[in-house]
PDB file of C-alpha atoms and ligand atoms in Angstrom:
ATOM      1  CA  UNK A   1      26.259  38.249 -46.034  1.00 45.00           C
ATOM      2  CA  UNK A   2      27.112  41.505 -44.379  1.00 52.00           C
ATOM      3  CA  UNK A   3      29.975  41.781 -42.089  1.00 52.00           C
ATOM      4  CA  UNK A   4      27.875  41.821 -38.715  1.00 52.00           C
ATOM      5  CA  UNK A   5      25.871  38.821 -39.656  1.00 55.00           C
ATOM      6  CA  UNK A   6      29.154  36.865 -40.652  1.00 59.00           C
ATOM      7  CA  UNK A   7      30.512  38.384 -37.187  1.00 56.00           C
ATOM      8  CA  UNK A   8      27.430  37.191 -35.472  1.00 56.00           C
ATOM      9  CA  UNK A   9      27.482  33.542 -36.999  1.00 59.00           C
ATOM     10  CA  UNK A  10      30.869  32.805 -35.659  1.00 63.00           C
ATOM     11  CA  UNK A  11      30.334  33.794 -32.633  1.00 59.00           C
ATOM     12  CA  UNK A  12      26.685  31.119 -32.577  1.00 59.00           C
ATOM     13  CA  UNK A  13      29.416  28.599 -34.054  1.00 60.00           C
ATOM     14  CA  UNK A  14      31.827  29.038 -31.276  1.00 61.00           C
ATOM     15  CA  UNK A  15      28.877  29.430 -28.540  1.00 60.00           C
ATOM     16  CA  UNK A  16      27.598  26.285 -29.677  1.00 57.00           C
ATOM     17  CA  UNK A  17      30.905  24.483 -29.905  1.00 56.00           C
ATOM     18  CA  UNK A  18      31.336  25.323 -26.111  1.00 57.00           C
ATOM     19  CA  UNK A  19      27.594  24.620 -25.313  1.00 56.00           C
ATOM     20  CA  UNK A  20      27.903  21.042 -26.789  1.00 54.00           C
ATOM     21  CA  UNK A  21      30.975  20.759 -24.832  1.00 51.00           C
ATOM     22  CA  UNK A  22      29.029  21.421 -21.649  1.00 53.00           C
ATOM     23  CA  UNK A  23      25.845  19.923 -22.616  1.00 50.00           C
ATOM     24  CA  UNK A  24      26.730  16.585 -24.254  1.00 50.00           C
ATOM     25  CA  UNK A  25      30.136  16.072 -23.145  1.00 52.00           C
ATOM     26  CA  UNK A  26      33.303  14.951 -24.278  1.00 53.00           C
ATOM     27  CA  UNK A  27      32.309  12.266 -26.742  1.00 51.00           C
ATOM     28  CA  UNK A  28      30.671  13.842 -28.758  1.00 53.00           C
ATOM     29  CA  UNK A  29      32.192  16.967 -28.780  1.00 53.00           C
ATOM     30  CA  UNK A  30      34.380  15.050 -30.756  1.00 51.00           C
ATOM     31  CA  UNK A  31      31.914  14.116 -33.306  1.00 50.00           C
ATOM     32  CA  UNK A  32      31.808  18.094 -34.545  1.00 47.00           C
ATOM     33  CA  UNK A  33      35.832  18.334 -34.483  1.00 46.00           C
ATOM     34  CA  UNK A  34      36.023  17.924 -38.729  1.00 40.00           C
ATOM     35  CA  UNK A  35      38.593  15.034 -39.471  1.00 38.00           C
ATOM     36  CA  UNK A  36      37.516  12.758 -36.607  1.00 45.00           C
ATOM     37  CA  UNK A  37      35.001  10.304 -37.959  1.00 52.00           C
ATOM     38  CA  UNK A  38      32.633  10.421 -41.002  1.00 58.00           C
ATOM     39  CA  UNK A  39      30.013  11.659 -38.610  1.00 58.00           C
ATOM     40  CA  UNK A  40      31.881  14.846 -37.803  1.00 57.00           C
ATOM     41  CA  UNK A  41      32.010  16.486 -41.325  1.00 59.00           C
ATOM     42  CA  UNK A  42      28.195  16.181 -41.553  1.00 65.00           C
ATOM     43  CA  UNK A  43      27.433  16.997 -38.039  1.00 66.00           C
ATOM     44  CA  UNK A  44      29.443  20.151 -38.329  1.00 63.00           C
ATOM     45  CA  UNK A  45      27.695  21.133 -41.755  1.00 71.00           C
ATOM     46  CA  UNK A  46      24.380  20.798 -40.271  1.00 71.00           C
ATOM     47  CA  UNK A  47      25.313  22.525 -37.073  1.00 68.00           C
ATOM     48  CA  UNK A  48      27.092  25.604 -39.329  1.00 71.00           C
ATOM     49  CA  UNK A  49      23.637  26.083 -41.269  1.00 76.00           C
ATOM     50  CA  UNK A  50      21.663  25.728 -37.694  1.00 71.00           C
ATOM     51  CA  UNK A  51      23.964  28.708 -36.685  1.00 70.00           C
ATOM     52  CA  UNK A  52      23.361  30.225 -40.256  1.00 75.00           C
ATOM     53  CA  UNK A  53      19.371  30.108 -39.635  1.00 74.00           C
ATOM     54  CA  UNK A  54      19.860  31.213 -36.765  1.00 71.00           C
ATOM     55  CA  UNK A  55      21.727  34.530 -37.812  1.00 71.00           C
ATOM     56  CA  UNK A  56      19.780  35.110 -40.221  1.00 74.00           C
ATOM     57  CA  UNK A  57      16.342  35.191 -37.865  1.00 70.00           C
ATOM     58  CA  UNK A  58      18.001  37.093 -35.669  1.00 68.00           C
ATOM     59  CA  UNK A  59      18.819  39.714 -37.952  1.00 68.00           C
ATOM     60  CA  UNK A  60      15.244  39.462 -39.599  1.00 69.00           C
ATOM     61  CA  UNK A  61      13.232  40.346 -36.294  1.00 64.00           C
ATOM     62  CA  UNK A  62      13.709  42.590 -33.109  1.00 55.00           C
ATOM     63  CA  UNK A  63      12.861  40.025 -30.581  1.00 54.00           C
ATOM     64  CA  UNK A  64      13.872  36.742 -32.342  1.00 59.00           C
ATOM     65  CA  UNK A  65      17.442  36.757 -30.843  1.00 63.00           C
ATOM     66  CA  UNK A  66      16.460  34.749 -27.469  1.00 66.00           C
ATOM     67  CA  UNK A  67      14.489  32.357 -29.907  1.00 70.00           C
ATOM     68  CA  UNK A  68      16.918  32.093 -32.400  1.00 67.00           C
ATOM     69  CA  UNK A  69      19.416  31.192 -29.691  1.00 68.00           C
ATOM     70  CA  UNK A  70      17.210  28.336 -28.323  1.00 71.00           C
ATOM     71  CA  UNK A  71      16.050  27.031 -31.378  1.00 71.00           C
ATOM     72  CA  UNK A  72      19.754  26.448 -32.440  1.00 71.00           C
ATOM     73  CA  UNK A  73      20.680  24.904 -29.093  1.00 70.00           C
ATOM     74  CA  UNK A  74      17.421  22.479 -29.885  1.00 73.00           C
ATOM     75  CA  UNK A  75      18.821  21.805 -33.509  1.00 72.00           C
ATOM     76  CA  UNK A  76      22.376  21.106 -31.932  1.00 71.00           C
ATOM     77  CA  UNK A  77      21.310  18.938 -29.489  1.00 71.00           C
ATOM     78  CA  UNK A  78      19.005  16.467 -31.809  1.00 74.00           C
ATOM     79  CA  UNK A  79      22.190  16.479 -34.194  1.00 72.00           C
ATOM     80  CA  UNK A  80      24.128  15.068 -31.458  1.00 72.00           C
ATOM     81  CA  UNK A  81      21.194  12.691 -30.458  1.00 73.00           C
ATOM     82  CA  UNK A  82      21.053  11.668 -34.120  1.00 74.00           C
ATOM     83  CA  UNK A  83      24.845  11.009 -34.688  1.00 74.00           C
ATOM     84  CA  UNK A  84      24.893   9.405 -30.572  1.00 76.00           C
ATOM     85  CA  UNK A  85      23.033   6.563 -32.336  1.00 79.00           C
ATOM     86  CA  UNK A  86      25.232   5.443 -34.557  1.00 80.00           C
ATOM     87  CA  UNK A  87      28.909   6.425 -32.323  1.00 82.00           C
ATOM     88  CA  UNK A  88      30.650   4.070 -29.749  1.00 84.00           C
ATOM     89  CA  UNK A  89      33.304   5.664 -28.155  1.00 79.00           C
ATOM     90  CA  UNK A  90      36.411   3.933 -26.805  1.00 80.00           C
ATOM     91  CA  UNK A  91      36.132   3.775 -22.752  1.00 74.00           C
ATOM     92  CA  UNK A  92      40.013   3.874 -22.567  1.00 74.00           C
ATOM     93  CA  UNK A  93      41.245   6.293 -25.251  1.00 76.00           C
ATOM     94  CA  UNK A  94      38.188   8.313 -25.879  1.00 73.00           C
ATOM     95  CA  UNK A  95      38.411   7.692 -29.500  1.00 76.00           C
ATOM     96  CA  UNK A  96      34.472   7.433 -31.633  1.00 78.00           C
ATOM     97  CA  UNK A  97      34.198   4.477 -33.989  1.00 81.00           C
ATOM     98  CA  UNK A  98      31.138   3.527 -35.607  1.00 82.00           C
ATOM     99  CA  UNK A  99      28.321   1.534 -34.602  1.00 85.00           C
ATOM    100  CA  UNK A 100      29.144  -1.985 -35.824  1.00 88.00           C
ATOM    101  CA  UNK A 101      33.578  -1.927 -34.905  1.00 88.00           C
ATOM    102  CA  UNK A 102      34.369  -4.075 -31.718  1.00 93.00           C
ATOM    103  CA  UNK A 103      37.886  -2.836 -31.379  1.00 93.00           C
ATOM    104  CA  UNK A 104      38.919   0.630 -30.925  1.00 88.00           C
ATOM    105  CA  UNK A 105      41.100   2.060 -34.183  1.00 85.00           C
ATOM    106  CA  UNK A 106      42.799   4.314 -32.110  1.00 86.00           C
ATOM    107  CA  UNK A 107      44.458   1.789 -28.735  1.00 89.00           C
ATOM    108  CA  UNK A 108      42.530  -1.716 -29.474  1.00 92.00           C
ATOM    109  CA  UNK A 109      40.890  -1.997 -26.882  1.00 88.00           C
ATOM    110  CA  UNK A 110      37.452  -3.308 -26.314  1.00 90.00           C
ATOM    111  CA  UNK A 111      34.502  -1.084 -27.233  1.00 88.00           C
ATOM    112  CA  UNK A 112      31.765  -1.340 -25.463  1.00 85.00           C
ATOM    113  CA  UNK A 113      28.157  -3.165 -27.004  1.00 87.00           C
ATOM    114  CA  UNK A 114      26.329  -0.205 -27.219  1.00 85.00           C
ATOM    115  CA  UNK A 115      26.434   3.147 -28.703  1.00 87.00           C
ATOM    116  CA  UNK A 116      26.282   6.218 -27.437  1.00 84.00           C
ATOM    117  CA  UNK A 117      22.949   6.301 -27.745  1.00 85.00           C
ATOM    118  CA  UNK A 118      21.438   3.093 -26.571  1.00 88.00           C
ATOM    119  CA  UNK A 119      23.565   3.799 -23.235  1.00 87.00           C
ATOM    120  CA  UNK A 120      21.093   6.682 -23.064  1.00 88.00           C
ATOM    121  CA  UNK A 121      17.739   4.496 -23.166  1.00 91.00           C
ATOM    122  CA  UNK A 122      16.057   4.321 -19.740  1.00 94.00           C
ATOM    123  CA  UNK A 123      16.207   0.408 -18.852  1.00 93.00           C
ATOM    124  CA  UNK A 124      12.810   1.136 -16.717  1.00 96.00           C
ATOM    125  CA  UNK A 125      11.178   3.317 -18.625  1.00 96.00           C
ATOM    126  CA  UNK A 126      12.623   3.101 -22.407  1.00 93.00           C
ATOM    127  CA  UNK A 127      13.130   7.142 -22.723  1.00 91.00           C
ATOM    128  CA  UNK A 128      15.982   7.777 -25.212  1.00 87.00           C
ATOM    129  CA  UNK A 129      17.890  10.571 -23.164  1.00 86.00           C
ATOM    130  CA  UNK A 130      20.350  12.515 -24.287  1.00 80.00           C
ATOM    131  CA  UNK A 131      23.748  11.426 -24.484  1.00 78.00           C
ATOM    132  CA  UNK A 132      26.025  12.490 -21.345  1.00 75.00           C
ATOM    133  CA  UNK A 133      22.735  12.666 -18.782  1.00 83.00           C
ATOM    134  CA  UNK A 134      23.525  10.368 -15.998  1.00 89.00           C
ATOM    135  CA  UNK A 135      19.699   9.750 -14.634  1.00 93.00           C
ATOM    136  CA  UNK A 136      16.600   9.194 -16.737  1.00 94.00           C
ATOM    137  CA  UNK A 137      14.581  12.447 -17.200  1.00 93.00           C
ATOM    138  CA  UNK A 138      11.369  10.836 -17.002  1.00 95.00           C
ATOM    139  CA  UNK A 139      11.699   8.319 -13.887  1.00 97.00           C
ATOM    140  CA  UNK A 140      15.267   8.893 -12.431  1.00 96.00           C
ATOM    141  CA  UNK A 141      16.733   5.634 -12.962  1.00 96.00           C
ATOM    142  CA  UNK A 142      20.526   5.370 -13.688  1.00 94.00           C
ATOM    143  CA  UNK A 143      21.190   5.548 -17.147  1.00 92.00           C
ATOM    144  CA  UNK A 144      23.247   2.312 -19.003  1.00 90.00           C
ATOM    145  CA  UNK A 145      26.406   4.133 -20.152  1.00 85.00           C
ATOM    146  CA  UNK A 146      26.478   5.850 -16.374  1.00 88.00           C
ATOM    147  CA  UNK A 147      26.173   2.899 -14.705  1.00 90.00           C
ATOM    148  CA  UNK A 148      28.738   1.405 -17.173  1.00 84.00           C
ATOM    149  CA  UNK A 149      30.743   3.919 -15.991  1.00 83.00           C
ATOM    150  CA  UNK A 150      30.779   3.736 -12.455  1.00 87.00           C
ATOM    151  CA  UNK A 151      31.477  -0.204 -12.740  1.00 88.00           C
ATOM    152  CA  UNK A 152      34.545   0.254 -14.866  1.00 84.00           C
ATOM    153  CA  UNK A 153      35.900   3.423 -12.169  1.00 89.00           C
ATOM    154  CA  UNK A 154      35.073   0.880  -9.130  1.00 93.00           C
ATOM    155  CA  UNK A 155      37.185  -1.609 -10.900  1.00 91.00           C
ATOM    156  CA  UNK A 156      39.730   0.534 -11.630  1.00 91.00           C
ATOM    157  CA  UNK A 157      39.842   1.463  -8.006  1.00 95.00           C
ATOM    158  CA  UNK A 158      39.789  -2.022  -6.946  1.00 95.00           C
ATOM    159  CA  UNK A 159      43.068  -2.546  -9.102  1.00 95.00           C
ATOM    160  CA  UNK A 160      44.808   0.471  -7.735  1.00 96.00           C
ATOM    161  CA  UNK A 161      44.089  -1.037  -4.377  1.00 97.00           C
ATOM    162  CA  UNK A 162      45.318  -4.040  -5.304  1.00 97.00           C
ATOM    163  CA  UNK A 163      49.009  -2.678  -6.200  1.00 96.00           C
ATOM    164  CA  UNK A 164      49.048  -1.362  -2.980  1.00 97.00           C
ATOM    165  CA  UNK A 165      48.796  -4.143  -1.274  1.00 96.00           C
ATOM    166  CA  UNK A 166      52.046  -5.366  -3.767  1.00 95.00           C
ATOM    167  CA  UNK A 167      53.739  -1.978  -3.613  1.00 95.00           C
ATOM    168  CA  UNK A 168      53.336  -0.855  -0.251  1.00 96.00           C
ATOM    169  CA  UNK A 169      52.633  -3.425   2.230  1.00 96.00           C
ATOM    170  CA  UNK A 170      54.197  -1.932   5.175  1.00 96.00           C
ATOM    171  CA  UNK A 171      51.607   1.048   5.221  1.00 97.00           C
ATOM    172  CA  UNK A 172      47.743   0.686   6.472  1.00 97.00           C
ATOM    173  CA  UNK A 173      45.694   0.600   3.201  1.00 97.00           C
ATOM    174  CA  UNK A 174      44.192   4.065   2.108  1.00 97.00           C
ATOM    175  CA  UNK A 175      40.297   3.423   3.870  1.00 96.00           C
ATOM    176  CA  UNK A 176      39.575   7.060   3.569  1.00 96.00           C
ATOM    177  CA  UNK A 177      37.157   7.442   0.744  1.00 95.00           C
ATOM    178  CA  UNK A 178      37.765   9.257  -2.945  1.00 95.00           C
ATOM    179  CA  UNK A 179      36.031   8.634  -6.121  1.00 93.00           C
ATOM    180  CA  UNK A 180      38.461   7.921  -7.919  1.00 94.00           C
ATOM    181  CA  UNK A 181      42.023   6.189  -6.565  1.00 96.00           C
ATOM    182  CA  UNK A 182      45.449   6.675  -8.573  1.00 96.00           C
ATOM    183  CA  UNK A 183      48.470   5.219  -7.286  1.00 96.00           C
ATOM    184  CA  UNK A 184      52.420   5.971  -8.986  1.00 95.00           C
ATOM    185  CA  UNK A 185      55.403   4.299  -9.157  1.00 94.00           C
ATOM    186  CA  UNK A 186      58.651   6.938  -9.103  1.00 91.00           C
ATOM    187  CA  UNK A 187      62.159   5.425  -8.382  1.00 82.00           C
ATOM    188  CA  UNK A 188      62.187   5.526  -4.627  1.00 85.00           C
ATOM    189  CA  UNK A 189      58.877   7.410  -4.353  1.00 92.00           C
ATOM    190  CA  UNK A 190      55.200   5.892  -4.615  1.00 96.00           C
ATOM    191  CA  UNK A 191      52.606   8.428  -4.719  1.00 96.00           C
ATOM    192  CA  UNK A 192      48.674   8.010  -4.095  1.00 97.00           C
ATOM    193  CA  UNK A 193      45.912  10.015  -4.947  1.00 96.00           C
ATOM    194  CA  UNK A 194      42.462  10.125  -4.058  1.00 96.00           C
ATOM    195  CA  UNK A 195      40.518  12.032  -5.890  1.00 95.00           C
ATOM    196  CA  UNK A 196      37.445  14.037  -4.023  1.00 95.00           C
ATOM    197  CA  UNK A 197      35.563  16.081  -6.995  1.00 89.00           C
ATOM    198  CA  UNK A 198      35.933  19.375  -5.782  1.00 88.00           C
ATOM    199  CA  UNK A 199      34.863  18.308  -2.107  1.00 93.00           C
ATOM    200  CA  UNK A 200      37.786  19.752  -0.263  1.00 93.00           C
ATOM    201  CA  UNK A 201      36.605  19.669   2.979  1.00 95.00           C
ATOM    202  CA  UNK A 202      36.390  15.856   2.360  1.00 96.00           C
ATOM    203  CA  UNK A 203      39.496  15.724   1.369  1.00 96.00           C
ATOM    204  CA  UNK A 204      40.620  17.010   4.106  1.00 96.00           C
ATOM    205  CA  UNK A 205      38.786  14.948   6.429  1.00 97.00           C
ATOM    206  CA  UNK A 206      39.894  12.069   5.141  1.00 97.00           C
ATOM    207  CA  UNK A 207      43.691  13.049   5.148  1.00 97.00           C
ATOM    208  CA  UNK A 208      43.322  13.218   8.592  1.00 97.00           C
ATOM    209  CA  UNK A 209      41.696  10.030   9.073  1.00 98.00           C
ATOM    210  CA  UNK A 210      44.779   8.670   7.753  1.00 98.00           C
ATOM    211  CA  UNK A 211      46.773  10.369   9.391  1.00 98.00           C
ATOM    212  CA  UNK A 212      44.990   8.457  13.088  1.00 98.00           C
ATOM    213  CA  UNK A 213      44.932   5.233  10.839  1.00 98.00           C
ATOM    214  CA  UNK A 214      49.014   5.463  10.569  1.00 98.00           C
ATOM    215  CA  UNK A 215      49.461   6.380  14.506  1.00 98.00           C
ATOM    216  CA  UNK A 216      47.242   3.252  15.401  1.00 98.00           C
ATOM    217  CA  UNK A 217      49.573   1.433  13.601  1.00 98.00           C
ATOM    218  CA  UNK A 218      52.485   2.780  15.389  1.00 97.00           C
ATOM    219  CA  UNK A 219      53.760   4.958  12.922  1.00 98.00           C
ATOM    220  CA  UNK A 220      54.959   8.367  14.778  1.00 97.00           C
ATOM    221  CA  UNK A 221      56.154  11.169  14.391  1.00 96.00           C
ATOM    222  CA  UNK A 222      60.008  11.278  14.466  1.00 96.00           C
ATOM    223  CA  UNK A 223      63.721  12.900  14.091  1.00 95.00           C
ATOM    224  CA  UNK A 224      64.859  16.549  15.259  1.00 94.00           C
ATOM    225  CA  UNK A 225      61.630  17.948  13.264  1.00 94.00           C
ATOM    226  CA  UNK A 226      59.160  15.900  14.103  1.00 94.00           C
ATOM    227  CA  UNK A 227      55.215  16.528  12.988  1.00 94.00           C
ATOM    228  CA  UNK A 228      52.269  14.291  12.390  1.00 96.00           C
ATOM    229  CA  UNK A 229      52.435  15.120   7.921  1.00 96.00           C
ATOM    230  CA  UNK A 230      55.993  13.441   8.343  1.00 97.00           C
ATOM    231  CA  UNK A 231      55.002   9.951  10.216  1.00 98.00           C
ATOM    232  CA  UNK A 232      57.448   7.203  10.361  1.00 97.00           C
ATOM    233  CA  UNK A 233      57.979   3.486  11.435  1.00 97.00           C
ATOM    234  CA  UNK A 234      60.719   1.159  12.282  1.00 96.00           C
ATOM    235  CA  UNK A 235      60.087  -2.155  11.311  1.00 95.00           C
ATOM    236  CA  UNK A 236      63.507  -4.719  10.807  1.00 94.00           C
ATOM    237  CA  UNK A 237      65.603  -1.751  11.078  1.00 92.00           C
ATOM    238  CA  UNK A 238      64.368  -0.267   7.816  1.00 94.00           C
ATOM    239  CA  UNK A 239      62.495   3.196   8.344  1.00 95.00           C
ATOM    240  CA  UNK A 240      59.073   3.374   6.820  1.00 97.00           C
ATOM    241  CA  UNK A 241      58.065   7.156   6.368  1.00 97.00           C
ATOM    242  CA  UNK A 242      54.551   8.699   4.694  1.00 97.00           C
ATOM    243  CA  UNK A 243      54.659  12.217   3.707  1.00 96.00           C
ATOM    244  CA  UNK A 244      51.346  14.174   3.590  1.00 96.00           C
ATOM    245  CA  UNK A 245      52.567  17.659   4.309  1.00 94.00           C
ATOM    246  CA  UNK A 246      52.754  18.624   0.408  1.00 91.00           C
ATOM    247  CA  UNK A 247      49.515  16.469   0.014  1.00 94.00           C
ATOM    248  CA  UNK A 248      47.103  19.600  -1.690  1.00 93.00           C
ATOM    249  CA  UNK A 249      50.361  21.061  -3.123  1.00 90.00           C
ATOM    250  CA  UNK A 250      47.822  22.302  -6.256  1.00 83.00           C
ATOM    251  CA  UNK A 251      45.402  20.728  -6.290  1.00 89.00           C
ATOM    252  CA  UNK A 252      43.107  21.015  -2.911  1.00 92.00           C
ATOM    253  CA  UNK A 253      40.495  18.085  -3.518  1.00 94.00           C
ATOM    254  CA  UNK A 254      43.277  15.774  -4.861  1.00 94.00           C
ATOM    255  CA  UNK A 255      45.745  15.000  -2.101  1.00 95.00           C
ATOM    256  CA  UNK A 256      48.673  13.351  -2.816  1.00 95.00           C
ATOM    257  CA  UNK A 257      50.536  11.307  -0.230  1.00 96.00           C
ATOM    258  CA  UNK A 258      53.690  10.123  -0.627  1.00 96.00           C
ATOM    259  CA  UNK A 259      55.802   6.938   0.375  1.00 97.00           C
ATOM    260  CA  UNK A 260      58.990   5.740   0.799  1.00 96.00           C
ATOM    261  CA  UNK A 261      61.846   4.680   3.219  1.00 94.00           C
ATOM    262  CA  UNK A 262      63.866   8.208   3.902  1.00 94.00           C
ATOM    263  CA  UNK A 263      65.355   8.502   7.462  1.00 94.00           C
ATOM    264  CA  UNK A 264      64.077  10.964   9.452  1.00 95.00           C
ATOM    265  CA  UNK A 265      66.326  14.306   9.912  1.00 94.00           C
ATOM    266  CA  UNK A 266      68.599  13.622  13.107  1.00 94.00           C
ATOM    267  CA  UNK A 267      67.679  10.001  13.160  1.00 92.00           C
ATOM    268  CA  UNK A 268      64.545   7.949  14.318  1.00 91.00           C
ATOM    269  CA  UNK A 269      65.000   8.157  17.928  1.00 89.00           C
ATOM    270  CA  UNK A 270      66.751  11.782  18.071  1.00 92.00           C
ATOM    271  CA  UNK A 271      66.988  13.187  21.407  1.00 89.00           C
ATOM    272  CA  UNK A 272      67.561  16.648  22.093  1.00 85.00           C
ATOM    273  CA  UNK A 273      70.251  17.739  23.454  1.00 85.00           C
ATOM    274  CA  UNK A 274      70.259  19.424  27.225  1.00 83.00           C
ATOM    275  CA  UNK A 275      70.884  22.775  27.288  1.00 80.00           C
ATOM    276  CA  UNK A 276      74.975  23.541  28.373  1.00 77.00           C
ATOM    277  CA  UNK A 277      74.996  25.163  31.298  1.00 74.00           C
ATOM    278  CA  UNK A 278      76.292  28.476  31.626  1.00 71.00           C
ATOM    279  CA  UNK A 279      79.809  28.635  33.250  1.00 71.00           C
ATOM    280  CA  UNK A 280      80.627  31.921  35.301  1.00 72.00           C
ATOM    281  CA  UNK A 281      84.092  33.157  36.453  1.00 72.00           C
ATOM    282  CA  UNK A 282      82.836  32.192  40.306  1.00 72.00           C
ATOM    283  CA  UNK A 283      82.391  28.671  38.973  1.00 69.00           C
ATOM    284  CA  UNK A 284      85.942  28.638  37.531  1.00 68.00           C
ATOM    285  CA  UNK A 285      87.765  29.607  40.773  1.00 71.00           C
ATOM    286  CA  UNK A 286      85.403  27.508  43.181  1.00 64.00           C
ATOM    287  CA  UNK A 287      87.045  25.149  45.659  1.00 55.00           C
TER     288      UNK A 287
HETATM  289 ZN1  LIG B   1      40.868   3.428 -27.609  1.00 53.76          ZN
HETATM  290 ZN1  LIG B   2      13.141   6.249 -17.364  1.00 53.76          ZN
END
C-alpha cells in the first residue's frame, strides 16, 4: 500500500472513530476502543477493513470519494447496530457487558433488561433504530432506552431534592427548572446546580426567579455591601446567607448557588454611618 493510501486510511479510521462518537454515542464508542469487551476487537477489525475498502475505491475512481465516504459511514453504522444487539451497558458506570450479565463487572450495579439494541425497537411500531436515537424514525414515538433514561434522571432529581430538604431546610426549595439537579456537600459550603443544556438565557431566568423566591421569604439583602446575589436571613440568631453572584463562574448554563451561614460584612443590620460634619475655625470660637 502506497504511502498516500496508508495516509488516507488513517485519516477514514480516525474520521470514523469521531463520526461513531457523534452518531451512536458514548456506548458504543466504547465497543471499537480494542481491550474493552470481546465485541471491540472484532468491531474494530471490521471497521479497519470498511476504512480499507474504502481507500482503496477511492483511490480506484475519480468521483468515488463522496461514495466511498458514505458507504463506510453505512458499514460503520450496521457494525454498531450488529454489536448494539448483543451489548448492555452499565447506566451508572458506563461500562458494556454482554447480553446475558445482570451485574455490571466494572461497579455492580444493576444492568438494565435490555440491550442496547432492544432499547432501540419502536414499542408502537417495532422499527429497530439505531442505537443512541431518542425518537422512532418511522412514527416518532420515544424510544425504550430514552425513556429509560429520562425516568432514571427524574429520579435522580427527585433524590437531589430530597437532600435538600435534609441539608438545607432553612432555604426555599430550588422551583426554578433544570434538567438535570446536582447538589454538594463542602465543609461549611453546600453547593447546587441546575443544569440548563446550553439554554443560558434560561438559566438566567430562572436564577432570578430565585432570587424573588428568597425575598418572599424574607431573605434580604444585608451588611455594609449589600446586593440582591448576596441575600441573607436571620432566623434564631443564626444568619442564613445564599450566594449567587459567582453562580455562571464557567460555566453559563450551569449556575451554581451556594449556601451557608457566613455573616454579612459589617453585620446584619449595619447602618451607615452619618457623615461628620465639617468643623470651621468660626465654629471653634463661637459663643
Ligand atoms: Zn457499572
Ligand atoms: Zn415507531
Amino acid at each position: 500500500m502506497s504511502f498516500l493510501k496508508r495516509a488516507f486510511r488513517d485519516a477514514v479510521s480516525q474520521g470514523v472513530r469521531k463520526g461513531i462518537g457523534d452518531a451512536i454515542g458514548k456506548a458504543v464508542q466504547q465497543t471499537v476502543e480494542p481491550r474493552v469487551t470481546q465485541y471491540a476487537n472484532e468491531t474494530a477489525q471490521r471497521i479497519d477493513k470498511a476504512a480499507d475498502n474504502a481507500a482503496r475505491q477511492a483511490a480506484e475512481s475519480t468521483a468515488g470519494l463522496e461514495g466511498a465516504f458514505a458507504n463506510l459511514g453505512r458499514s460503520v453504522q450496521n457494525y454498531a447496530d450488529l454489536v448494539s444487539r448483543d451489548l448492555k451497558v452499565c447506566p451508572q458506570c458506563g461500562q458494556p457487558a454482554s447480553a446475558d450479565t445482570k451485574f455490571c463487572p466494572g461497579c455492580g450495579g444493576k444492568l438494565p433488561e435490555q440491550t442496547l439494541g432492544q432499547g432501540a425497537v419502536c414499542p408502537a411500531c417495532g422499527k429497530q433504530n439505531s442505537v443512541g436515537m431518542k425518537y422512532c424514525a418511522d412514527c416518532g414515538t420515544m424510544l425504550p432506552a430514552a425513556a429509560a433514561e429520562a425516568q432514571a434522571l427524574e429520579s435522580r432529581n427527585a433524590q437531589v431534592m430530597q437532600q435538600w430538604e435534609q441539608m438545607l431546610p432553612q432555604y426555599p426549595k430550588w422551583n426554578c427548572g433544570g434538567r438535570e439537579l446536582y447538589i454538594d456537600d463542602y465543609d461549611s459550603y453546600i453547593c447546587f446546580r441546575a443544569s440548563f443544556s446550553g439554554n443560558d438565557q434560561a438559566a438566567r431566568q430562572a436564577v432570578e426567579q430565585y432570587r424573588q423566591l428568597l425575598q418572599q421569604n424574607g431573605f434580604r439583602p444585608a451588611g455594609e455591601y449589600p446586593t440582591v446575589e448576596q441575600l441573607y436571613k436571620r432566623i434564631d440568631g443564626v444568619v442564613y446567607r445564599v450566594d449567587t453572584e459567582h453562580c455562571f463562574d464557567g460555566d453559563s448554563d450551569c449556575p451554581s448557588i451556594g449556601f451557608d451561614r457566613s455573616e454579612p460584612r459589617g453585620g446584619f443590620d449595619y447602618v451607615k454611618p452619618e457623615p461628620r460634619k465639617k468643623t470651621s475655625l468660626k465654629d471653634l470660637f463661637r459663643f
